[in-house]
Short mmCIF file of C-alpha atoms in Angstrom, two decimals:
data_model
loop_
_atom_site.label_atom_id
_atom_site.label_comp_id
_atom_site.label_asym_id
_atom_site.label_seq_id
_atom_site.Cartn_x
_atom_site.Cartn_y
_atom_site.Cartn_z
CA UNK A 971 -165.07 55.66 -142.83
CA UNK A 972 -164.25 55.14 -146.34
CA UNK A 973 -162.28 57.78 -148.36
CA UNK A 974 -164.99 58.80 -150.40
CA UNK A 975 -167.11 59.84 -147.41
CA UNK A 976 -164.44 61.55 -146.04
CA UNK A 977 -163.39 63.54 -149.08
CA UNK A 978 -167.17 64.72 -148.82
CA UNK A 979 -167.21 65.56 -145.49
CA UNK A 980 -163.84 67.45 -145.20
CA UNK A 981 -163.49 68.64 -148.72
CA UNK A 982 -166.77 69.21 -151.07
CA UNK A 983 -169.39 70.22 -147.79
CA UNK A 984 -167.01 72.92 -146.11
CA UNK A 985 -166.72 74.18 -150.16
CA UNK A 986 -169.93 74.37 -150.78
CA UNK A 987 -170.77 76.20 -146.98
CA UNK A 988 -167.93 78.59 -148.10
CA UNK A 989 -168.64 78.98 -151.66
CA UNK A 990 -171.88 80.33 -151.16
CA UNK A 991 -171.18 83.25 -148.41
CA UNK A 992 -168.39 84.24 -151.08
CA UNK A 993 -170.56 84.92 -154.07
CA UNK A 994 -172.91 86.43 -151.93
CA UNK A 995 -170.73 88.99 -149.84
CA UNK A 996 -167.89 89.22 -151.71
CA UNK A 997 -168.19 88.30 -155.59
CA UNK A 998 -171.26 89.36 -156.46
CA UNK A 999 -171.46 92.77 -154.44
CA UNK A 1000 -167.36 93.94 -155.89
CA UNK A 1001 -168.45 92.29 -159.49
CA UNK A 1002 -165.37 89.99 -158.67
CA UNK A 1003 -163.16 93.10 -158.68
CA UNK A 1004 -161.36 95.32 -156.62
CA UNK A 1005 -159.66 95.37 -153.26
CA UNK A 1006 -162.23 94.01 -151.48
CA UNK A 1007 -162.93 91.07 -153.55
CA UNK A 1008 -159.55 90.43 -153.40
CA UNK A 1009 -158.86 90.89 -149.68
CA UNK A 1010 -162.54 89.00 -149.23
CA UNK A 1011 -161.70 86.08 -151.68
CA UNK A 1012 -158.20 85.39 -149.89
CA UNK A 1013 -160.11 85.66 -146.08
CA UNK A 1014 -162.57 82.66 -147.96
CA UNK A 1015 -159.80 81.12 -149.00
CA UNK A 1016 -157.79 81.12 -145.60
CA UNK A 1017 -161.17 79.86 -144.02
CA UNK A 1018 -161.24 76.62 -146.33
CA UNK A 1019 -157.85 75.63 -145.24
CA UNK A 1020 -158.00 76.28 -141.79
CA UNK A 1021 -161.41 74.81 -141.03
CA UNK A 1022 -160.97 71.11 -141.97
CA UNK A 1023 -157.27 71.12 -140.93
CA UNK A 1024 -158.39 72.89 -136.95
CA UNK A 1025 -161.32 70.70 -137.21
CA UNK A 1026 -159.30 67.32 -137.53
CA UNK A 1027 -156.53 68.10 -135.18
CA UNK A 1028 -159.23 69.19 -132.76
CA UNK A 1029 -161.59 66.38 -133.22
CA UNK A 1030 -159.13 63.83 -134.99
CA UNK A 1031 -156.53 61.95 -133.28
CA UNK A 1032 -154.47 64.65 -132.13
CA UNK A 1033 -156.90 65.93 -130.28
CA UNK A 1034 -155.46 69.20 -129.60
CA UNK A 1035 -157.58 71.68 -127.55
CA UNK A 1036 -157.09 74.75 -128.87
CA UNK A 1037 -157.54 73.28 -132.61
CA UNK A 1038 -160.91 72.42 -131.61
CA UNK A 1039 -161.78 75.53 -129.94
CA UNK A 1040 -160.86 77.21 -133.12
CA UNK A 1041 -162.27 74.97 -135.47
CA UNK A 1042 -165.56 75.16 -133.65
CA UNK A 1043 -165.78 78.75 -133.87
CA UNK A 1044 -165.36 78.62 -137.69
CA UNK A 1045 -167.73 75.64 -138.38
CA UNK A 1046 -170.39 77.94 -136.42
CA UNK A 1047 -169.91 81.33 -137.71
CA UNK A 1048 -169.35 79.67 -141.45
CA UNK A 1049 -172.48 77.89 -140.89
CA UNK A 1050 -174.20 81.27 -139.91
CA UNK A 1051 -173.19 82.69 -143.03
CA UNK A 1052 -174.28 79.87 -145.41
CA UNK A 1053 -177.71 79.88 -144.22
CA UNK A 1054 -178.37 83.08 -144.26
CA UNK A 1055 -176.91 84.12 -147.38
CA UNK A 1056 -178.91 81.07 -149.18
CA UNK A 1057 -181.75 82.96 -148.07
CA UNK A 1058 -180.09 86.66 -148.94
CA UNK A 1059 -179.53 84.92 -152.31
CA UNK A 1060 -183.46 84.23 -152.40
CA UNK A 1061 -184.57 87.94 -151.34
CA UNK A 1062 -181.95 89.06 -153.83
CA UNK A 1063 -183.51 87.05 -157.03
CA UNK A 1064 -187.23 88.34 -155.54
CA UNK A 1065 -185.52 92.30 -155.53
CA UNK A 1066 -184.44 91.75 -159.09
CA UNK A 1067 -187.95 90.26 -159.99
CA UNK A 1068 -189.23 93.81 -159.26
CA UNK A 1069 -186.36 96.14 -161.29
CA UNK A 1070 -183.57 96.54 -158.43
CA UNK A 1071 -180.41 96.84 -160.01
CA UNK A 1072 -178.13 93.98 -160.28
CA UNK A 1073 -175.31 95.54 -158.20
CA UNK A 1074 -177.45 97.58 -155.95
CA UNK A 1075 -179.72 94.40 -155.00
CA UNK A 1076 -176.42 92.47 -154.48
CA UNK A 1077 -174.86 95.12 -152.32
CA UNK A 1078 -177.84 95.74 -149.85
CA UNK A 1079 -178.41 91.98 -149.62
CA UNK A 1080 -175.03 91.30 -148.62
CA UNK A 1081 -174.89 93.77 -145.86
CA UNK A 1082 -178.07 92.92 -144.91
CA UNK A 1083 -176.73 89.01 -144.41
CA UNK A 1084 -173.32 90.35 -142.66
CA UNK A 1085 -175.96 92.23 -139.90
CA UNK A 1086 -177.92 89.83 -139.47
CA UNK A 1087 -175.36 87.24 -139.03
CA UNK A 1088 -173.19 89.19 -136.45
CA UNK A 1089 -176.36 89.84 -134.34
CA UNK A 1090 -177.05 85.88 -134.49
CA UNK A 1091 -173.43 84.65 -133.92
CA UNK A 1092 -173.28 86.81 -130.60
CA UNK A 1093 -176.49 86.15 -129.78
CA UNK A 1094 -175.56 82.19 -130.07
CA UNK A 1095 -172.92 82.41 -127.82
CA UNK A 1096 -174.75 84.28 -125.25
CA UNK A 1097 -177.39 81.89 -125.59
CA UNK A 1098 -175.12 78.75 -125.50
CA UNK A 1099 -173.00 79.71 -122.72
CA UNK A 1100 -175.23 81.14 -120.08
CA UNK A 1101 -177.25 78.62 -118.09
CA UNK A 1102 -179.69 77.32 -119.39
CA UNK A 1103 -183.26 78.33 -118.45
CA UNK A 1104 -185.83 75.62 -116.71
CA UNK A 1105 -188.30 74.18 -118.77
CA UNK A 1106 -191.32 72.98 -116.82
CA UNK A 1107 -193.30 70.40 -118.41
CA UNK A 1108 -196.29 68.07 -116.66
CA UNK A 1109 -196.72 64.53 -117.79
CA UNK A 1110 -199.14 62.10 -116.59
CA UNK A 1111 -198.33 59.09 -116.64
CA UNK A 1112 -200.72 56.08 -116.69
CA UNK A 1113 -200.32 53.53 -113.45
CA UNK A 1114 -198.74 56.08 -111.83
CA UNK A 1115 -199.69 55.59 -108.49
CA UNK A 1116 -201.25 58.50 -105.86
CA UNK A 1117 -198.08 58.36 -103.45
CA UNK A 1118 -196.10 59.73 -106.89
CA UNK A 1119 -198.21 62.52 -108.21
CA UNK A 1120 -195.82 65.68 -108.49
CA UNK A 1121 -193.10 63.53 -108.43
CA UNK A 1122 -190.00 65.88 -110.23
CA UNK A 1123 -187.69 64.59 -112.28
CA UNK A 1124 -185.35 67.04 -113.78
CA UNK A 1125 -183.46 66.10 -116.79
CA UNK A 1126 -179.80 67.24 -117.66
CA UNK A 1127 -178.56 65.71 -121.04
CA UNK A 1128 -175.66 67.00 -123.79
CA UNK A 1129 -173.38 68.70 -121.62
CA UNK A 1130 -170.48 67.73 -123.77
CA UNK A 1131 -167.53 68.93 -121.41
CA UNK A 1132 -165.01 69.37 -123.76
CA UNK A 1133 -161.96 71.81 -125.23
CA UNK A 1134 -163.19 74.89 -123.93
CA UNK A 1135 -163.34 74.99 -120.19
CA UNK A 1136 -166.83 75.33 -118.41
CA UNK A 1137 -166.20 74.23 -114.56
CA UNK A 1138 -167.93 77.56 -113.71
CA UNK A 1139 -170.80 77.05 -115.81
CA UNK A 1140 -171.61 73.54 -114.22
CA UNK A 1141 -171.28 74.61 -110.89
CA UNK A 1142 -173.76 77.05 -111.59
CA UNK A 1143 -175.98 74.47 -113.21
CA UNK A 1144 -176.07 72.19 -110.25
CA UNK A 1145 -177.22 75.41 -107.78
CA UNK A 1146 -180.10 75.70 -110.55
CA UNK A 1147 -180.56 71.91 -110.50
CA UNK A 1148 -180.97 71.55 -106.61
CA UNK A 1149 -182.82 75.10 -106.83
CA UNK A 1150 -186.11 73.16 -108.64
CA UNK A 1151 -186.15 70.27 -105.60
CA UNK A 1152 -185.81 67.52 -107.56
CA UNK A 1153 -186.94 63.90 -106.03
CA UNK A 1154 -184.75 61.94 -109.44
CA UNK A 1155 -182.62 63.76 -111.93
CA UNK A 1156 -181.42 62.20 -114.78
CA UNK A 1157 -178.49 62.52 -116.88
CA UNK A 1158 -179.25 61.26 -120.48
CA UNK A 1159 -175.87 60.89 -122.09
CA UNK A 1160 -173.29 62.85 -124.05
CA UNK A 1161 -171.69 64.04 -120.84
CA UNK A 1162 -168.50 65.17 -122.04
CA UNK A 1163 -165.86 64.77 -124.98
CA UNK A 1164 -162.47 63.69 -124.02
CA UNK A 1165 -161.21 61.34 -120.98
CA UNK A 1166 -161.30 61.93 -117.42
CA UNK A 1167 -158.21 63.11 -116.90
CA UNK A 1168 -158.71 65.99 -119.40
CA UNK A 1169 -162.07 66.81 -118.52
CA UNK A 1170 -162.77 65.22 -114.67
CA UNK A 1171 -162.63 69.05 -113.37
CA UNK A 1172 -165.39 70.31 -115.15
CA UNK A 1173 -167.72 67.16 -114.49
CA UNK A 1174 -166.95 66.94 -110.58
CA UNK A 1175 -168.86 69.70 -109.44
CA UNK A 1176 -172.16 67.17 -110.39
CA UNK A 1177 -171.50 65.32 -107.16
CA UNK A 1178 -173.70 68.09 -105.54
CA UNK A 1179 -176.59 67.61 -107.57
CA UNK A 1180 -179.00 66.64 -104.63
CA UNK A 1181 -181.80 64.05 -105.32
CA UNK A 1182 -183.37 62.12 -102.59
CA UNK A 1183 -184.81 59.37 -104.84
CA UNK A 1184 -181.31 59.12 -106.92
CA UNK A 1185 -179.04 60.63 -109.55
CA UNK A 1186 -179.40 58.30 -112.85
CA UNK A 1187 -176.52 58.73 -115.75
CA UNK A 1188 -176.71 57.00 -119.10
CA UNK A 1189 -174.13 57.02 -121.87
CA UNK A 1190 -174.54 58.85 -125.24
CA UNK A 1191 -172.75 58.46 -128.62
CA UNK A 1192 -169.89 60.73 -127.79
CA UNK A 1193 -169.30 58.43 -124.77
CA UNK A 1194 -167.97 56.01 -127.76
CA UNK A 1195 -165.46 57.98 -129.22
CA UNK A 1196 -163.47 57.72 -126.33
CA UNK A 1197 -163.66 55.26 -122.99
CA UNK A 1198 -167.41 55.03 -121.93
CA UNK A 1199 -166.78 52.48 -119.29
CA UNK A 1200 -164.22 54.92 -117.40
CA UNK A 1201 -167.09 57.75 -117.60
CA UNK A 1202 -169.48 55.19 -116.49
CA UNK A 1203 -166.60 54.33 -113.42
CA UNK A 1204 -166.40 58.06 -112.82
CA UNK A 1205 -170.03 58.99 -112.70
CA UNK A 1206 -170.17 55.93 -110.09
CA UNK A 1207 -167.80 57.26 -107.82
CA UNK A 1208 -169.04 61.40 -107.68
CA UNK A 1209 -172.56 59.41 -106.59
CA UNK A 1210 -174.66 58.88 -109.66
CA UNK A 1211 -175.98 55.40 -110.26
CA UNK A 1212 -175.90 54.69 -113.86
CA UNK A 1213 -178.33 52.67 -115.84
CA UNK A 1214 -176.20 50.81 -118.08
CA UNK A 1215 -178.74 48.30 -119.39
CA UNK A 1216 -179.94 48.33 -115.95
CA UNK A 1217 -182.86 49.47 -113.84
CA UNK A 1218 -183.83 50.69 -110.50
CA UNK A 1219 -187.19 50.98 -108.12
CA UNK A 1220 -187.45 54.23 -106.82
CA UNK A 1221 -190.53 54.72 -103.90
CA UNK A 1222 -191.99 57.39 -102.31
CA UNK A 1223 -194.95 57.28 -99.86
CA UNK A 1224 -195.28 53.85 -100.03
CA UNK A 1225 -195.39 53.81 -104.26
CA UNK A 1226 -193.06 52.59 -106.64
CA UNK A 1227 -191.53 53.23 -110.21
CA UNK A 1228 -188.96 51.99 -112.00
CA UNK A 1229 -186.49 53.94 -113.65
CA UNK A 1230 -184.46 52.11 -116.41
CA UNK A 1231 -181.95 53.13 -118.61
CA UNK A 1232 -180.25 51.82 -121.91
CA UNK A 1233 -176.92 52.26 -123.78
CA UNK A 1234 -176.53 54.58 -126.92
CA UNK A 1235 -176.78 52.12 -130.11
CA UNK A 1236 -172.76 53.02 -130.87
CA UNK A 1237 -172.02 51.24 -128.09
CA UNK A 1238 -172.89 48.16 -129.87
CA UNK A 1239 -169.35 48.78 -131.36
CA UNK A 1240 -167.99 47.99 -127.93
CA UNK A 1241 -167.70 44.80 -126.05
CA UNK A 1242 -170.46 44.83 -123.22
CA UNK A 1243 -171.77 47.68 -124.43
CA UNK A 1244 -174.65 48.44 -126.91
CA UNK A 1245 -178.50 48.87 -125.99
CA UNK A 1246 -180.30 46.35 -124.30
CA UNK A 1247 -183.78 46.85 -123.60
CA UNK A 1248 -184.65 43.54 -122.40
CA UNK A 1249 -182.04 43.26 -119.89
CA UNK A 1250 -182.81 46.77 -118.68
CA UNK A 1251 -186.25 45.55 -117.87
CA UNK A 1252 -185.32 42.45 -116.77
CA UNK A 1253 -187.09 41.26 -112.72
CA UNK A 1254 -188.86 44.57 -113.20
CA UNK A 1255 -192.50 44.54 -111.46
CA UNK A 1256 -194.53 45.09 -114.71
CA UNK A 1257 -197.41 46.47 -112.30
CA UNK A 1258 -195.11 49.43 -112.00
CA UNK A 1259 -195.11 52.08 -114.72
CA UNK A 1260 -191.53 52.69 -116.45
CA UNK A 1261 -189.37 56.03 -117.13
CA UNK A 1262 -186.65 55.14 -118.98
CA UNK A 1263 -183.37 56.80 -119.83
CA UNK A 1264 -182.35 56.31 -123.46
CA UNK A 1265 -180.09 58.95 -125.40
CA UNK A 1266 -181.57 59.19 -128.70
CA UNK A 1267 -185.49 59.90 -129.32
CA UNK A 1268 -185.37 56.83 -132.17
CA UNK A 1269 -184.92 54.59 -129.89
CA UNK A 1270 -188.80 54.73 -128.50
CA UNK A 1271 -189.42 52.95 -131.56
CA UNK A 1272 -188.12 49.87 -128.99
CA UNK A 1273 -189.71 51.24 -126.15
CA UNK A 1274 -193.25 51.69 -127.44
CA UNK A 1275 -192.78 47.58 -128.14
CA UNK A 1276 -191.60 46.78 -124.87
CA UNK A 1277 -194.77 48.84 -123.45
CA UNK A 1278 -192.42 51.99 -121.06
CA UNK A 1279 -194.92 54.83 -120.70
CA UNK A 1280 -192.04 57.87 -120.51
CA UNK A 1281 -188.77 57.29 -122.28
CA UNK A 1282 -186.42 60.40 -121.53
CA UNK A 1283 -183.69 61.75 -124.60
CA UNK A 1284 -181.69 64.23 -125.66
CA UNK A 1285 -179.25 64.09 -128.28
CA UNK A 1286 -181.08 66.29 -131.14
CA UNK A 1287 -179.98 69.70 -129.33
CA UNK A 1288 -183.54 71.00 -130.84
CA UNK A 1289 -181.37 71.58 -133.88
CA UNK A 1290 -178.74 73.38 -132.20
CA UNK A 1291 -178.12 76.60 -134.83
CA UNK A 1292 -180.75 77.27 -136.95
CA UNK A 1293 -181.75 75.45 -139.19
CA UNK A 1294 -180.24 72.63 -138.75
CA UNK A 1295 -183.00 71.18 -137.05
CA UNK A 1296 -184.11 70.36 -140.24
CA UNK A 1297 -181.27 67.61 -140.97
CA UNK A 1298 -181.77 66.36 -137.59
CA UNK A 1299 -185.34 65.51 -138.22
CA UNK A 1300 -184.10 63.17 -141.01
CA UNK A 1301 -182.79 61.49 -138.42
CA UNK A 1302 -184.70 61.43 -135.69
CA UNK A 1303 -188.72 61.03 -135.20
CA UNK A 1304 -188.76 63.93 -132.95
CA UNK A 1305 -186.59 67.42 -132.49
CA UNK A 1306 -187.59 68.42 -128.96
CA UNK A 1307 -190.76 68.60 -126.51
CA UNK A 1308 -193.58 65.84 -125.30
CA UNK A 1309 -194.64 63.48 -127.92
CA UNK A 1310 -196.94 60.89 -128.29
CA UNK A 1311 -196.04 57.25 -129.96
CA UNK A 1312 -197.42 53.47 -130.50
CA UNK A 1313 -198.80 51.68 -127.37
CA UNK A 1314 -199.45 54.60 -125.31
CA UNK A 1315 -195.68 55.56 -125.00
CA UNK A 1316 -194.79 59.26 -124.62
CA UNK A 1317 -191.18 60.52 -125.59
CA UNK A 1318 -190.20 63.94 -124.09
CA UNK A 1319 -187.01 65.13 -126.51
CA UNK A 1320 -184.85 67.76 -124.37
CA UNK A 1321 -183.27 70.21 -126.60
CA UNK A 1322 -179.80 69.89 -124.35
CA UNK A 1323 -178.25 71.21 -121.09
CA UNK A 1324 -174.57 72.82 -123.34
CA UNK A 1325 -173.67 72.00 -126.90
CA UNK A 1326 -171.59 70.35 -128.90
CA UNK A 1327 -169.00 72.20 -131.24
CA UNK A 1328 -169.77 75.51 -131.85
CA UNK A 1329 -170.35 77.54 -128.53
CA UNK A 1330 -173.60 78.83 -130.10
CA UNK A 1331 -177.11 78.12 -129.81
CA UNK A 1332 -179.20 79.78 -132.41
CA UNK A 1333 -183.25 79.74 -131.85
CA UNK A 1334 -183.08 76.44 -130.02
CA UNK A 1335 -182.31 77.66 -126.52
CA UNK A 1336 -180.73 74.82 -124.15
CA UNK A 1337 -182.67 73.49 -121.18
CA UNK A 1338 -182.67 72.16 -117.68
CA UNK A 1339 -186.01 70.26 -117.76
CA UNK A 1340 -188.26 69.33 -114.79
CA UNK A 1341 -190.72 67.15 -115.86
CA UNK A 1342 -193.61 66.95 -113.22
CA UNK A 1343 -195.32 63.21 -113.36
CA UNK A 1344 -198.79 62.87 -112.23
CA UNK A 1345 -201.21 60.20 -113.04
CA UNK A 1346 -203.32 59.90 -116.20
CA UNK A 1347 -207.00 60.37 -115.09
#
């Protein structure tokens, strides 16, 4: 990363997210006097320092724990704030418009923005920590032979294990898991942040996810920022098979599939790692429909070429806390739910078992999904 980008990202952005929260709660509603503008410019203040400087011992190098945890909190609530005093800032210029006074308009605005964003930041971390609810979803699938219809696969995907201990929640993820009878259930990458001897606990309780037709694990992007292949290793010996460039031909009744997976594309950063399509599909029976595993919904763009019928993704987090699903869809063809692309392909986009960062989830609950495959009549 060059230092220009950097001095953006850890200087001008958390400014600007701070800035604006300021002039809405604090400056504009004391007319930049008083004790509380004081007290509430200093609090701004302390948050500028402190949220780069937790965020890049948390996240950095040092990778201290409770740095992140910290950091995390601020980036969410501060991100709360900003959004929804932008839009207090908007409702404030429309009160104006119509003769409020200056002050007044200011002053019921900002405590209107300070409501609303307590409700949302507790609601967000109710929503991100409890488990998640199951999202049902049928898909029919063309080729898909009679001996397969109602075949479940349930999808699991952004867990991100990380600083803030969840061994409890994922235990009581896998009873929910087993709890829908799934024949295949799929991990789609971005399992955890950290190594596997910081974070091993939390992830061990998958080995009693129960799938007669197999357990399928795929990396994501944060596997790169540390050492995917020793995930990949661990995953192996809890009992998941994963897909790394690979495939597999699952049966039931006498009919087949094939389930494939690929690497994230930051793997391509890493010797033997990096997204291979073509080897994933490699000695596959072409007769056979495909369901492949592949972290991020932009990479169907390779699928719909290759001809796969169902590729499986997560990585969006359906936006995560609103709104930033709207950055995401600069990035991505596709924010959450069943779409529809070139050749016939269909994409399903999970929104994301945990989350990453913040511990909230605002309007874009997380998911266990069970996707039900029948064939296309």
């Amino acid at each position: 990363m060059s230092s220009a980008v950097f001095l953006v990202l850890i200087v001008l952005i958390p400014a600007v997210m701070l800035a604006v929260p300021w002039w809405a709660l604090i400056a504009a509603p004391t007319e930049r006097s008083g004790l509380l503008y004081r007290v509430g410019t200093a609090a701004f203040v302390a948050g500028y320092i402190c949220l780069p400087a937790a965020l890049i011992l948390g996240h950095g190098p040092p990778q201290i724990d409770s740095a992140a945890i910290v950091g995390d909190v601020l980036l969410g609530v501060v991100w709360v704030l900003f959004s929804w005093s932008v839009i207090g800032l908007v409702v404030r210029g429309g009160l104006r418009m119509i003769g409020a006074r200056g002050v007044r308009a200011s002053r019921v605005v900002a405590l209107a923005v300070v409501v609303v964003s307590v409700v949302l930041t507790g609601y967000g971390v109710y929503e991100a920590r409890r488990v998640p609810q199951v999202r049902t979803v049928d898909v029919a699938i063309p080729r898909l032979a009679p001996g397969l219809d109602g075949l479940r696969v349930v999808v699991l995907t952004d867990t991100h294990f990380a600083a803030l201990d969840r061994e409890g929640w994922s235990r009581r993820v896998v009873e929910e898991v087993n709890a829908q009878r799934p024949d295949i259930v799929g991990l789609a990458g971005d399992l955890v942040d950290g190594s596997v001897d910081e974070r091993r606990h939390q992830v061990a309780p998958l080995a009693g996810v129960r799938a007669p037709l197999g357990r399928f694990y795929i990396t994501g992007n944060h596997e790169y920022l540390g050492d995917a292949q020793s995930w990949l290793d661990y995953m192996t010996s809890i009992g998941w098979q994963p897909l790394h460039n690979a495939h597999r031909t699952v049966e039931r009744d006498g009919d087949r599939l094939t389930v494939a997976g690929i690497d994230d594309p930051t793997g391509d950063d890493v010797p033997g790692h990096g997204p291979d399509l073509a080897a994933a599909l490699a000695g596959t029976d072409r007769g056979l429909p495909v369901v492949l595993f592949a972290h991020q919904p932009s990479q169907v763009a390779d699928s719909s070429a290759a001809g796969v019928e169902l590729q499986i993704s997560g990585h969006t987090h359906g936006g995560q806390i609103w709104p930033f699903h709207y950055l995401v869809r600069l990035d991505q063809p596709v924010v959450s739910g069943l779409s529809s692309h070139a050749n016939g392909t269909q994409l399903y986009t999970s929104r994301g078992t945990g989350y990453w960062g913040p511990p909230m989830r605002v309007f874009a609950p997380s998911e266990i999904t069970v996707l039900v495959l029948h064939p296309q009549k």
